[in-house]
Short mmCIF file of C-alpha atoms in Angstrom, two decimals:
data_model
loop_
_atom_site.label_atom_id
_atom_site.label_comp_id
_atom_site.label_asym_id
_atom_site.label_seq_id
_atom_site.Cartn_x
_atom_site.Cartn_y
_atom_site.Cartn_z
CA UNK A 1 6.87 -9.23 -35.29
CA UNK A 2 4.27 -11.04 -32.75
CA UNK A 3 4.31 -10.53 -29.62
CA UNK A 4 2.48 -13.33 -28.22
CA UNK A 5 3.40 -14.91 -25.29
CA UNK A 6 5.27 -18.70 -25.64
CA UNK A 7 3.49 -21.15 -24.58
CA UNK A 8 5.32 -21.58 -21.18
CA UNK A 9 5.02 -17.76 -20.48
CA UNK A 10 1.27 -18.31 -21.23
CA UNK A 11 0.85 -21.45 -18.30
CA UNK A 12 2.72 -19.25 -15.91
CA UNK A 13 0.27 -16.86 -16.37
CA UNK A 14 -2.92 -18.92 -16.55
CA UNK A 15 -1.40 -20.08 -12.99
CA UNK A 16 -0.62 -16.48 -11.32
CA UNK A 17 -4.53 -15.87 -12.83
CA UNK A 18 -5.84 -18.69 -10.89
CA UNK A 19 -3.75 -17.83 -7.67
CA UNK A 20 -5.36 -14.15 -8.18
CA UNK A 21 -8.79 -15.62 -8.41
CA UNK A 22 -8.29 -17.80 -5.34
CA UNK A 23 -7.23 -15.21 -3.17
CA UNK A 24 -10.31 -12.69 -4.51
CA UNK A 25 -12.44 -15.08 -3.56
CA UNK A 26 -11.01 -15.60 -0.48
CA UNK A 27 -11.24 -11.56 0.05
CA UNK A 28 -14.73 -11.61 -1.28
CA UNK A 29 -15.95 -13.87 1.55
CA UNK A 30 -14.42 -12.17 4.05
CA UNK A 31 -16.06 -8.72 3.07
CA UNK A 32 -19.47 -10.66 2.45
CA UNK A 33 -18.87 -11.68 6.44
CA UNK A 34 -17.49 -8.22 7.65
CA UNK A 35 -20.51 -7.02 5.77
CA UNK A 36 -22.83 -9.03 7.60
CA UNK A 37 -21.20 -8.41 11.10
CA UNK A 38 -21.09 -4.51 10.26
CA UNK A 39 -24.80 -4.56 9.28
CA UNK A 40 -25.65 -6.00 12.89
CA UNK A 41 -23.76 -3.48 14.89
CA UNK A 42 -25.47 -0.64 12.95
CA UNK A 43 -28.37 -2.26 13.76
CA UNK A 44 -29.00 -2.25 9.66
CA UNK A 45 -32.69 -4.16 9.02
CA UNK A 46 -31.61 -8.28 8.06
CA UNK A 47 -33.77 -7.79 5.19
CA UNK A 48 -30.89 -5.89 3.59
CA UNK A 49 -28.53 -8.81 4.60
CA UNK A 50 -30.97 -10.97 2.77
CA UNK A 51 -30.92 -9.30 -0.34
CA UNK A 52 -27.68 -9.17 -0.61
CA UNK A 53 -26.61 -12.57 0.04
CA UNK A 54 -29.47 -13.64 -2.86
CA UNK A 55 -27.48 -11.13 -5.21
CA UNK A 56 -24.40 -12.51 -4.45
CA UNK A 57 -25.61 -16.61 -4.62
CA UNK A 58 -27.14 -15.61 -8.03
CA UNK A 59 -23.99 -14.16 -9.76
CA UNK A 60 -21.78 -16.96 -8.27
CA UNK A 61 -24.33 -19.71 -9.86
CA UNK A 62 -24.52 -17.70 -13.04
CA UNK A 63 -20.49 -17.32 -12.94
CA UNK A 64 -19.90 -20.66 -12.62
CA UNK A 65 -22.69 -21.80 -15.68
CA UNK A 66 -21.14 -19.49 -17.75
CA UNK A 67 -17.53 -20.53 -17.21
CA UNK A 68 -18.65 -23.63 -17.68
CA UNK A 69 -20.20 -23.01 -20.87
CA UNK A 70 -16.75 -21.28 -22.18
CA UNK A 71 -14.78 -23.98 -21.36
CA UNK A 72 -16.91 -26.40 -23.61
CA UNK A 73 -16.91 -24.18 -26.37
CA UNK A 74 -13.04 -23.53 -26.21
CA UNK A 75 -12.49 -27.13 -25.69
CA UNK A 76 -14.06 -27.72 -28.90
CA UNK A 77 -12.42 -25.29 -30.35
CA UNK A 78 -8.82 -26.55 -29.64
CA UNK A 79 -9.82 -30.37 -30.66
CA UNK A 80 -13.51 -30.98 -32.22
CA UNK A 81 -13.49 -34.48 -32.26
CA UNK A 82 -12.40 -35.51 -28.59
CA UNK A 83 -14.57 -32.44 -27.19
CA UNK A 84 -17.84 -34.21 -29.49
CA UNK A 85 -16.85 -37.69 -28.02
CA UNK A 86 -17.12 -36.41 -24.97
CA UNK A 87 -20.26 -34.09 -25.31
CA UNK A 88 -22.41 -34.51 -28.15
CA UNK A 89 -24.00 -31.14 -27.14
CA UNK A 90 -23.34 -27.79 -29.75
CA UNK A 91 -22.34 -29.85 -32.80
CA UNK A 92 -21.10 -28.30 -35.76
CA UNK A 93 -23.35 -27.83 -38.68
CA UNK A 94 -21.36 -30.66 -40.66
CA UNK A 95 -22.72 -33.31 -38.12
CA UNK A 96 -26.29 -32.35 -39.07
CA UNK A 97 -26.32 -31.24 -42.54
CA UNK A 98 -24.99 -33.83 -45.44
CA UNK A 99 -24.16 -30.97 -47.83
CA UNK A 100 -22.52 -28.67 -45.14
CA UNK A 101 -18.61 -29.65 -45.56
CA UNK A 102 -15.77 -30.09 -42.92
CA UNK A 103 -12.99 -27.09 -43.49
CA UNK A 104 -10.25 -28.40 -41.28
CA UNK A 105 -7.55 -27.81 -43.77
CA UNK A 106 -9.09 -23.85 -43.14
CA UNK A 107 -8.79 -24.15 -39.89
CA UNK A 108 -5.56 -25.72 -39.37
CA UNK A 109 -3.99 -22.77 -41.62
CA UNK A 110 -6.36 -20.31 -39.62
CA UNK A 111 -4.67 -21.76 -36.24
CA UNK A 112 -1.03 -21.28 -37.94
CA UNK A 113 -1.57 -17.58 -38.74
CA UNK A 114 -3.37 -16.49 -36.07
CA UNK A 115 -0.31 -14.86 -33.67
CA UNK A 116 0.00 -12.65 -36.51
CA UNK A 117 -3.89 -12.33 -36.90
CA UNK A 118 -3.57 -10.79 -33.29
CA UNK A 119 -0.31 -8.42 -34.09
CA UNK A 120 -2.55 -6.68 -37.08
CA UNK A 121 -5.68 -6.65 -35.32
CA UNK A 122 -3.53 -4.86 -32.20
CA UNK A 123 -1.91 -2.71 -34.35
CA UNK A 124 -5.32 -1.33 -35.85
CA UNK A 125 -7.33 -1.19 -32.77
CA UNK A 126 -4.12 0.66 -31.59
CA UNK A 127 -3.55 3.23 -34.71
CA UNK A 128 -6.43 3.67 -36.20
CA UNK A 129 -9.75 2.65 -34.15
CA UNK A 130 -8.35 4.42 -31.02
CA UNK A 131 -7.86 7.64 -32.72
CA UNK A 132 -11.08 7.49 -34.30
CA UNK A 133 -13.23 6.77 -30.86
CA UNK A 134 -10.77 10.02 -29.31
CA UNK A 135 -12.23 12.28 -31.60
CA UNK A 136 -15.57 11.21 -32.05
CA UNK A 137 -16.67 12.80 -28.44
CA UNK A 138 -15.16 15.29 -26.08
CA UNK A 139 -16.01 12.75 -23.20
CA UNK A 140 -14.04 10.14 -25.45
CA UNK A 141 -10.80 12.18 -25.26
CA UNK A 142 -9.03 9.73 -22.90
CA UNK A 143 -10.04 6.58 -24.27
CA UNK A 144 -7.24 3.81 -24.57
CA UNK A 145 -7.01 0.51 -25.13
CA UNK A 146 -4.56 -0.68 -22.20
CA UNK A 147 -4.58 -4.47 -23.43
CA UNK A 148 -5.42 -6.16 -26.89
CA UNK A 149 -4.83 -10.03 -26.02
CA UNK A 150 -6.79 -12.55 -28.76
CA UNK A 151 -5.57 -15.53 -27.40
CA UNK A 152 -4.68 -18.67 -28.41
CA UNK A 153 -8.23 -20.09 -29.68
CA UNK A 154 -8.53 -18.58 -33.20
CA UNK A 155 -12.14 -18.38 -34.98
CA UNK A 156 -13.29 -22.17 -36.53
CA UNK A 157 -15.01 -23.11 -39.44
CA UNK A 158 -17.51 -25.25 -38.28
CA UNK A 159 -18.38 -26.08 -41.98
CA UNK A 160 -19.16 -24.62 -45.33
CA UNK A 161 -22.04 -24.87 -47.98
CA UNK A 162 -21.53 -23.84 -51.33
CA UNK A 163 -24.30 -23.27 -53.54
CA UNK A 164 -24.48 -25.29 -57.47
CA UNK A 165 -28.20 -24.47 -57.39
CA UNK A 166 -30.14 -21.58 -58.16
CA UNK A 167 -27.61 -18.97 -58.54
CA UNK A 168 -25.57 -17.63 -61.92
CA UNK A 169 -22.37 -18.84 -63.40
CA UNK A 170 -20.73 -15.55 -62.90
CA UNK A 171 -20.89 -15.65 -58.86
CA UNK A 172 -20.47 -18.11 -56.15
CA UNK A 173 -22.53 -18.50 -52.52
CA UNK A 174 -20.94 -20.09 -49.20
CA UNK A 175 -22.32 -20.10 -46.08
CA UNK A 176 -19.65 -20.49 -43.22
CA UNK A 177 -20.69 -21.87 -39.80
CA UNK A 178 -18.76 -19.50 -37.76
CA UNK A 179 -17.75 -20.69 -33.84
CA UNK A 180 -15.32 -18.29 -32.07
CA UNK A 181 -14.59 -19.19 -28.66
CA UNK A 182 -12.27 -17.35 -27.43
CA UNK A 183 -9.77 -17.22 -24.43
CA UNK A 184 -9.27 -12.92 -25.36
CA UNK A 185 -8.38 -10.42 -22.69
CA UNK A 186 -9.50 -6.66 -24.21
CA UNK A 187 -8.97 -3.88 -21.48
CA UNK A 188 -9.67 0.05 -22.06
CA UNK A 189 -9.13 3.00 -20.49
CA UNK A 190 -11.85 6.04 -19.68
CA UNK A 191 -11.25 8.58 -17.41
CA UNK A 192 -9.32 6.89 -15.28
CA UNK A 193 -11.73 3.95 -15.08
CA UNK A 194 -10.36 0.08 -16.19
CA UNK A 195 -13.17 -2.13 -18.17
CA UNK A 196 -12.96 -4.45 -20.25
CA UNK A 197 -14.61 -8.08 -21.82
CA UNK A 198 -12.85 -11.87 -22.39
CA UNK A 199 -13.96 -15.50 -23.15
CA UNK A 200 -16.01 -13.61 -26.25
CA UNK A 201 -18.30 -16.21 -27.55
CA UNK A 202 -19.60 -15.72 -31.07
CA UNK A 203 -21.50 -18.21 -33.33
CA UNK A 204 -23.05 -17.61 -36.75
CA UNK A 205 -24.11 -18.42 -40.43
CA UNK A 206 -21.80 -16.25 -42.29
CA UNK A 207 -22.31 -15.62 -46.36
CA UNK A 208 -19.65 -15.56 -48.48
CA UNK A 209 -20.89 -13.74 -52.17
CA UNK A 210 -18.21 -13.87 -55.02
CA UNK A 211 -19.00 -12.23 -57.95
CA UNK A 212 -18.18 -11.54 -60.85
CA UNK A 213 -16.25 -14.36 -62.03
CA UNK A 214 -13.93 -12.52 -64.52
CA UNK A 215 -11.04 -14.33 -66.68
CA UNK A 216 -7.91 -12.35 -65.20
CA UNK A 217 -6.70 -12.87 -61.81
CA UNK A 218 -8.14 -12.82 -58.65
CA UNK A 219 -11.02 -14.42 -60.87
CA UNK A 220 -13.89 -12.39 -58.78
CA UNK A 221 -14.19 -8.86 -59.14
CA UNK A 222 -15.82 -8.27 -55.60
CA UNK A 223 -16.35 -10.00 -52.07
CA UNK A 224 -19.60 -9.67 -49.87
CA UNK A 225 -19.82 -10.88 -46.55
CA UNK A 226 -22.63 -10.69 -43.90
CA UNK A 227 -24.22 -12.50 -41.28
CA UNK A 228 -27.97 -13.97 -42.48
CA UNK A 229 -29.24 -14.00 -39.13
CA UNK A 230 -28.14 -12.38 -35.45
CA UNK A 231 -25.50 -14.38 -34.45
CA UNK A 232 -25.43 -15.85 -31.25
CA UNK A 233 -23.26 -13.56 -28.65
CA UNK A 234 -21.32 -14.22 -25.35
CA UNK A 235 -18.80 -12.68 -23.00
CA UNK A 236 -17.08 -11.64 -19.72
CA UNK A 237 -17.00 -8.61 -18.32
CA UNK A 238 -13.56 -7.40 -16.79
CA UNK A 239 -12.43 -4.52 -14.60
CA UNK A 240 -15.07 -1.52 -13.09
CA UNK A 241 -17.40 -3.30 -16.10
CA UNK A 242 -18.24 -6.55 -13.96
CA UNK A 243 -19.55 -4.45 -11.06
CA UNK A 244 -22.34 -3.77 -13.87
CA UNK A 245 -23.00 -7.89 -14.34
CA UNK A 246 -26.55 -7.77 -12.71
CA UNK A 247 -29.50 -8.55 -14.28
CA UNK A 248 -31.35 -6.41 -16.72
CA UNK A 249 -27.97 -4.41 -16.92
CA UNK A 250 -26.04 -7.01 -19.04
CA UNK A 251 -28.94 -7.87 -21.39
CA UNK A 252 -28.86 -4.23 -22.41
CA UNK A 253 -24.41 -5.33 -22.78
CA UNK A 254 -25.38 -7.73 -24.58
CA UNK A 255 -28.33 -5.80 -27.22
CA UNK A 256 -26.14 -2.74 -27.36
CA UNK A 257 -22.97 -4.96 -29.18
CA UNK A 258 -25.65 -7.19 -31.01
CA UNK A 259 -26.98 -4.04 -32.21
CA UNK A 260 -23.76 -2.75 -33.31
CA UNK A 261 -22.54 -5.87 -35.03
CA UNK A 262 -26.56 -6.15 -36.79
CA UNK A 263 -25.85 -2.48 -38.31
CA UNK A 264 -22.92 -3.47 -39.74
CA UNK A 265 -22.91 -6.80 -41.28
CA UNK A 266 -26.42 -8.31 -40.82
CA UNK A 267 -28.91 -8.64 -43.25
CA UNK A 268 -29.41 -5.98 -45.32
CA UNK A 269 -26.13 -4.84 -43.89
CA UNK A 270 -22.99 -5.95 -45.61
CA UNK A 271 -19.36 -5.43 -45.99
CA UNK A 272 -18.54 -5.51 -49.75
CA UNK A 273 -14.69 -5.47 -50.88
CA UNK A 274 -14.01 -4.49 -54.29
CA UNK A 275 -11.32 -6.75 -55.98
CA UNK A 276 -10.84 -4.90 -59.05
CA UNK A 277 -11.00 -1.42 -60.81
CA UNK A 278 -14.17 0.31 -61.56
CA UNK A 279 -16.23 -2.08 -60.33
CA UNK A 280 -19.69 -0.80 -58.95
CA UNK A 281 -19.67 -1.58 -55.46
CA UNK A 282 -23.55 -0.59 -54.82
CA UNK A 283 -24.22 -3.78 -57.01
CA UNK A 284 -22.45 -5.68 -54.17
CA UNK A 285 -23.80 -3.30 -50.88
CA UNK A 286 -27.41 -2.92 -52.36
CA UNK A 287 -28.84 -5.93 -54.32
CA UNK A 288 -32.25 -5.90 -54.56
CA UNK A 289 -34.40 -7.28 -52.17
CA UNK A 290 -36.61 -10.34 -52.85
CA UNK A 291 -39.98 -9.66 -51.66
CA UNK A 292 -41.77 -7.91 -48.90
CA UNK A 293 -43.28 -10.21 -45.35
CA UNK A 294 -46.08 -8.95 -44.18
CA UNK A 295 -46.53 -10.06 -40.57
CA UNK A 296 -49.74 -10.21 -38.46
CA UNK A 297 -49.28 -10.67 -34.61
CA UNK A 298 -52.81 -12.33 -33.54
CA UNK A 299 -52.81 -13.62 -29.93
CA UNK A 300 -51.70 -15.85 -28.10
CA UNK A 301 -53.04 -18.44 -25.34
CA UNK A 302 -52.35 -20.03 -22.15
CA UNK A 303 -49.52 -18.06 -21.57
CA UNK A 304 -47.50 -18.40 -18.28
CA UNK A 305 -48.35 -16.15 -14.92
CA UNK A 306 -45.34 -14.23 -14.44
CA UNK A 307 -46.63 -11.96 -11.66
CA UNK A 308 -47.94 -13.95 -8.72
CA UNK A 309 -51.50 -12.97 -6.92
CA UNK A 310 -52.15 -12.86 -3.47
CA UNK A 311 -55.54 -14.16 -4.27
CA UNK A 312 -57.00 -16.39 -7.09
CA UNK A 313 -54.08 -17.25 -10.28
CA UNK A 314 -51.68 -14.77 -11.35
CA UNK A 315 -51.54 -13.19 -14.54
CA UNK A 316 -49.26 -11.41 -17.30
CA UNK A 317 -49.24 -8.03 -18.64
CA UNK A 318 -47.79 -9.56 -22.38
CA UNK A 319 -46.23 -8.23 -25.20
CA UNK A 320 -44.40 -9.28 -28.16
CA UNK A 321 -41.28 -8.29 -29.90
CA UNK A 322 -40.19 -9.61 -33.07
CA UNK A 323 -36.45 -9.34 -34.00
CA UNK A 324 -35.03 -9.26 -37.94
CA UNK A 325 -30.97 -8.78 -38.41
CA UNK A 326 -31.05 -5.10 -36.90
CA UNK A 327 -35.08 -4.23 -37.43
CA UNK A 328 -37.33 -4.85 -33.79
CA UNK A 329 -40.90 -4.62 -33.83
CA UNK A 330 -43.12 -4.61 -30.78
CA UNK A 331 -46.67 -4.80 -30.03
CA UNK A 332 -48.81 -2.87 -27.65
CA UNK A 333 -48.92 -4.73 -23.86
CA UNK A 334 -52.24 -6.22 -23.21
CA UNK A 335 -52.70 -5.89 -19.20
CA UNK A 336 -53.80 -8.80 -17.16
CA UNK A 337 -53.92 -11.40 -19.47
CA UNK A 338 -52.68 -15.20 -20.67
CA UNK A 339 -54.84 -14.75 -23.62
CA UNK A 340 -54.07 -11.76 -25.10
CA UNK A 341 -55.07 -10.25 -28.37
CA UNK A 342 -53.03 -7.69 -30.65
CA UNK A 343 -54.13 -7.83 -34.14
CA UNK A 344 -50.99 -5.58 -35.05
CA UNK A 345 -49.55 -6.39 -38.45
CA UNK A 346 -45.63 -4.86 -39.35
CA UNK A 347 -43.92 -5.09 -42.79
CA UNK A 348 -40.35 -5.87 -43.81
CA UNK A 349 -37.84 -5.98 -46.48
CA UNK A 350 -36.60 -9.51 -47.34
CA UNK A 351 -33.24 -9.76 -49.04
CA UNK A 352 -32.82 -13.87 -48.92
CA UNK A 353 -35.97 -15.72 -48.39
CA UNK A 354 -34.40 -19.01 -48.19
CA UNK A 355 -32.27 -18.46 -44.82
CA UNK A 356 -33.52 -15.89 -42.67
CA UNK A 357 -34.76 -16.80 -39.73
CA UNK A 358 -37.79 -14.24 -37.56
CA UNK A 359 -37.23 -14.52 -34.06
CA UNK A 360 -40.00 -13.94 -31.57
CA UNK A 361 -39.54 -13.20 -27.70
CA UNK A 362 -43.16 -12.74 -25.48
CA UNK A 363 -42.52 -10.84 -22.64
CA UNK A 364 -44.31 -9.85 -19.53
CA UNK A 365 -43.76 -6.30 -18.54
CA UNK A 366 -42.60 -4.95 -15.33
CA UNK A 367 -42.35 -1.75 -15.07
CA UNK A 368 -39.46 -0.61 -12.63
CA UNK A 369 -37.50 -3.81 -13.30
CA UNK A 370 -36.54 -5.84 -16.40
CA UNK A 371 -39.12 -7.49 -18.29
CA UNK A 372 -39.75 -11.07 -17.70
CA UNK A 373 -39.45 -13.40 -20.65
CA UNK A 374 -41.97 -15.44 -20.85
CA UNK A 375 -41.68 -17.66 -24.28
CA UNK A 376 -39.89 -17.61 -27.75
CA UNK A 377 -40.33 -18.84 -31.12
CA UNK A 378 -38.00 -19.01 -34.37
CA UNK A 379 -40.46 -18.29 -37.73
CA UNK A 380 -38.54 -19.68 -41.12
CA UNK A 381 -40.22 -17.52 -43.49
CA UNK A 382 -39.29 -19.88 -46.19
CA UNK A 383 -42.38 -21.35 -45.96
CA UNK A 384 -44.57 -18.31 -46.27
CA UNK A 385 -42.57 -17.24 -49.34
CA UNK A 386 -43.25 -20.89 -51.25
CA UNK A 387 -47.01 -20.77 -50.49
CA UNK A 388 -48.02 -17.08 -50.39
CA UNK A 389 -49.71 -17.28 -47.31
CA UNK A 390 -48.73 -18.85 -43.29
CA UNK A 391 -51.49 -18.75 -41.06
CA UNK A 392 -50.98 -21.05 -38.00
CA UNK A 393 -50.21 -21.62 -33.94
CA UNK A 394 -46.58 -21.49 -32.66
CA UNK A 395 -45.22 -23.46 -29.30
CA UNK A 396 -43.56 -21.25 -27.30
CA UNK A 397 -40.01 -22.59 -26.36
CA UNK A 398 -38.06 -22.74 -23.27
CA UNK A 399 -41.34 -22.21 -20.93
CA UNK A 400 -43.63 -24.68 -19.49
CA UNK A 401 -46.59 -23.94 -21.97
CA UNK A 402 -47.92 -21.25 -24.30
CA UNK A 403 -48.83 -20.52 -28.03
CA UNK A 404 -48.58 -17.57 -30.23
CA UNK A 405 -51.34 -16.79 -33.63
CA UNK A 406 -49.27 -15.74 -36.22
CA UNK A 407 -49.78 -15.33 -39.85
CA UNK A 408 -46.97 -14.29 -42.62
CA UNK A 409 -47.95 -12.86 -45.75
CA UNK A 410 -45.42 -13.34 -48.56
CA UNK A 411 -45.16 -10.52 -51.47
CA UNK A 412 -43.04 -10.35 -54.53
CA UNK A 413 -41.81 -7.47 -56.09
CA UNK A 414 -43.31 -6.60 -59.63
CA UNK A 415 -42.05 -4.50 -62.43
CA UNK A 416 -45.76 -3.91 -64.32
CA UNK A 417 -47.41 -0.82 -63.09
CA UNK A 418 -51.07 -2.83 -63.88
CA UNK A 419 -50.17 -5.23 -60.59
CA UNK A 420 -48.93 -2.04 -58.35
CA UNK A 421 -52.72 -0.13 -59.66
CA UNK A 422 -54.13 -3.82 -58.59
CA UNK A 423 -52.53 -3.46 -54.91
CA UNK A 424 -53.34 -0.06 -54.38
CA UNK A 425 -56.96 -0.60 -54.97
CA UNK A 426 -56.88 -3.46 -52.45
CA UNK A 427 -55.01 -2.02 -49.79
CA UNK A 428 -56.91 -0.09 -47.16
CA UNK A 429 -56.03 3.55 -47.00
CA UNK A 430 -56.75 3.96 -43.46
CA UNK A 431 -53.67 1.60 -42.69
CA UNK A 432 -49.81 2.41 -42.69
CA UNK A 433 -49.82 -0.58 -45.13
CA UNK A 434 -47.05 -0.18 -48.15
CA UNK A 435 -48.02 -1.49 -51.85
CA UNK A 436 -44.50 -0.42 -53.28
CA UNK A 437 -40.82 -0.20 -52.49
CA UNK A 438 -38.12 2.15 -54.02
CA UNK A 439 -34.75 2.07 -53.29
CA UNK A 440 -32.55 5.34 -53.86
CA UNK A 441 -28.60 4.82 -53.08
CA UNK A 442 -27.29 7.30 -51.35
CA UNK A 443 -23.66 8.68 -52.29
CA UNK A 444 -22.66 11.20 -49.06
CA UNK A 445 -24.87 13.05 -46.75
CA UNK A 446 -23.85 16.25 -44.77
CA UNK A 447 -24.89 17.61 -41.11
CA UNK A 448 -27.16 14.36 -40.30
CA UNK A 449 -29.43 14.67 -37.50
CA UNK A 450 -28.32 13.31 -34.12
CA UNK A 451 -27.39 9.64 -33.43
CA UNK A 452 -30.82 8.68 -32.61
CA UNK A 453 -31.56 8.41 -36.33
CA UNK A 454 -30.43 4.76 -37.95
CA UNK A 455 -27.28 6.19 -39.65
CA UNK A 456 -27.62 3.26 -42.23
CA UNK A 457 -30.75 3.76 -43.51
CA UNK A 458 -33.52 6.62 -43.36
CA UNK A 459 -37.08 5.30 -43.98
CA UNK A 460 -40.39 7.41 -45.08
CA UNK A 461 -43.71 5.59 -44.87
CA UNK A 462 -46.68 6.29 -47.01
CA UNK A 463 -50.16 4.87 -47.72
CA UNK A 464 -48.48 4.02 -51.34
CA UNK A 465 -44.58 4.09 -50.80
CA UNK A 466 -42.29 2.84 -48.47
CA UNK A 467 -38.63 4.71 -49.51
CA UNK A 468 -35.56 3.36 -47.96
CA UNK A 469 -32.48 5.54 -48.42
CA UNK A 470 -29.17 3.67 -47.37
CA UNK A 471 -26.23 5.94 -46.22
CA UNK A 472 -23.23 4.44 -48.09
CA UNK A 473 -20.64 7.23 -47.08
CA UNK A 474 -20.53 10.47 -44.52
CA UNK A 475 -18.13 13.83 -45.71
#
């Protein structure tokens, strides 16, 4: 049975929620003006008044861009068409692409079932994830969920690619534009304490893999699904949570759950599903890779001042960090500079060439508060991986001005020992460099170290071998 609310029971509770928010406001500024009137007859310094009132301006501007924000996104997510006719802002992949195809008839049967959608998805969080969080920590023991609400706005299919090129009879690639805006309500329980998120906003390229093809029903002996990139992640915070809404304190939120979601089903992470009997599921979870990116941070130049001089122009104290599905790589901070120089070089694994996407955040440190950004780029390594070598200047985005030196360094993976004896010889000893990879799957582990180890993948690093060992199960 669902237990979703009808529709009518649902308006007469969207309209008790708005009376609620009214009067909280109403309470709020009368505690902001009790505040200020107390502060004066304690003879409290105004500069604390000050800061205050800026802390509580801020979070009312960024409340109100947010909300804003949601309600686009849902809107387009009840009707696409009148909410593009009337914004032509966040269009679906469909509008941009000529081979990325509309999937209403998905999303009309994805609307229909989605009531029941929310009964399983309770009754799971409810019976099994609960229990699970309980005993995972002592301090856990009186976690509950107190409300599992996922709305009315199910997940849409903004539109889906599949593949005729470059890939095998026996298998079949989509790529699903995922948009889920949603109007959920999720409270918890902790020791006594009520938090909570809604209005979760997530949007994504999502892979589909099918393969086999077999002759015998359901045609596809396994399913793999992961997300090629981060996706794109958004929320509210609810309950003894929102008092935590501040800056620098929800951008660590918001990297924690991005973090989460990376280790599970971002590149190289995936969920694989057998469909069939004695099918090896490693071929599915583990593929192997298609080459190795080597990446050189340079410099960069005529960076923005983020920390302001009493005398002559201000300057930066830069550093970069470069962000792959769950992998984050960061340079050393160059001090009082616009121009700085790092000459640091990192290496990754690359398991689709074609579609992922490096993205690159310059920040100015601050130590005691939260890092300024101060410029971002998106690399397509696709580019790198065609012609070897990319050597060339980036514009920052969403500052006034900037550049970033970068240069990618594309290598393929080679079965003939004479090329590996060739790339040991060239590559300098001195470095951390790699010249081979070797991948060992991993059936159980016992007593793993503590949680501060990756506990999907254990890496060793050698002048000649870089070893990843994937965890695929715990006893």
């Amino acid at each position: 049975m669902s237990d979703v609310a009808p529709k009518s029971q649902r308006k007469s509770q969207i309209e008790e929620a708005q009376l609620a928010n009214v009067v909280l406001r109403y309470f709020k500024l009368a505690g902001v003006a009790v505040g200020v009137w107390l502060s004066g007859y304690l003879n409290f310094s105004p500069s604390w008044i000050l800061f205050g009132l800026i802390l509580y301006v801020w979070k009312e501007r960024q409340g109100q861009r947010k909300k804003l924000q949601i309600e686009i996104r849902q809107d387009t997510a009840r009707d696409e068409q009148k909410a593009i006719l009337a914004r032509v802002e966040d269009l679906p992949s469909w509008v941009h692409f000529p081979e990325v195809e509309r999937a209403e008839w998905f999303n009309k049967i994805l609307d229909q079932i989605w009531p029941f959608i929310g009964g399983y998805v309770k009754e799971l969080l409810t019976n099994s994830i609960q229990p699970k969080i309980q005993a995972s920590h002592a301090q856990m023991a009186s976690f509950v969920f107190t409300k599992i609400d996922l709305g009315d706005i199910p997940p849409r299919i903004g539109g889906v690619k599949v593949y005729t090129k470059n890939v095998r009879r026996d298998e079949i690639y989509m790529d699903l534009d995922i948009i889920y805006s949603s109007d959920c309500d999720l409270m918890v329980k902790l020791k006594g304490m009520n938090m909570g998120i809604k209005d979760l906003q997530i949007r994504g390229t999502m892979r589909v893999i099918l393969k086999p093809l077999i002759s015998r029903m359901p045609l596809f002996g396994g399913l793999s699904v992961f997300f090629l990139n981060n996706p794109s992640i958004d929320f509210n915070l609810k309950g003894i949570a929102d008092a935590f809404d501040l800056p620098g304190l929800r951008e660590m939120v918001e990297d924690i759950i991005a973090e989460q979601i990376a280790n599970i089903m971002v590149l190289p992470n995936r969920i694989a599903v057998p469909m069939i009997e004695g099918l090896n599921l490693s071929l599915l979870k583990y593929p192997p890779p298609e080459g190795v990116l080597r990446i050189y941070m340079i410099e960069a130049r005529n960076l923005v001042s983020a920390d302001v001089a009493l005398l002559g122009k201000g300057k930066s104290d830069p550093y970069a960090v470069l962000k792959f599905g769950p992998e984050k790589f960061k340079t050393k901070v160059i001090n009082n500079s616009v121009n700085p120089e790092w000459n640091e070089v990192f290496e990754t694994i690359i398991d689709c060439k074609d579609a992922q996407v490096i993205d690159l955040e310059i920040r100015d440190e601050d130590p005691g508060s939260k890092d300024d950004k101060i410029g971002t780029a998106a690399i397509d390594i696709s580019s790198s991986a065609s012609n070897g070598t990319l050597d060339t200047w980036l514009p920052l985005e969403n500052v006034k001005k900037g550049d970033v030196h970068i240069k990618l360094v594309w290598m393929y993976l080679a079965n003939d020992p004479i090329v590996l004896e060739k790339t040991m010889k060239q590559v300098d000893t001195s470095t951390e460099l790699a010249t081979c990879v070797l991948m060992v799957n991993l059936d159980s582990a016992k007593d793993l170290p503590s949680s501060k180890v990756n506990a999907h993948s254990l890496y060793l690093m050698t002048n000649y071998l870089y070893l990843e060992i994937p965890l695929s199960g715990y006893d």
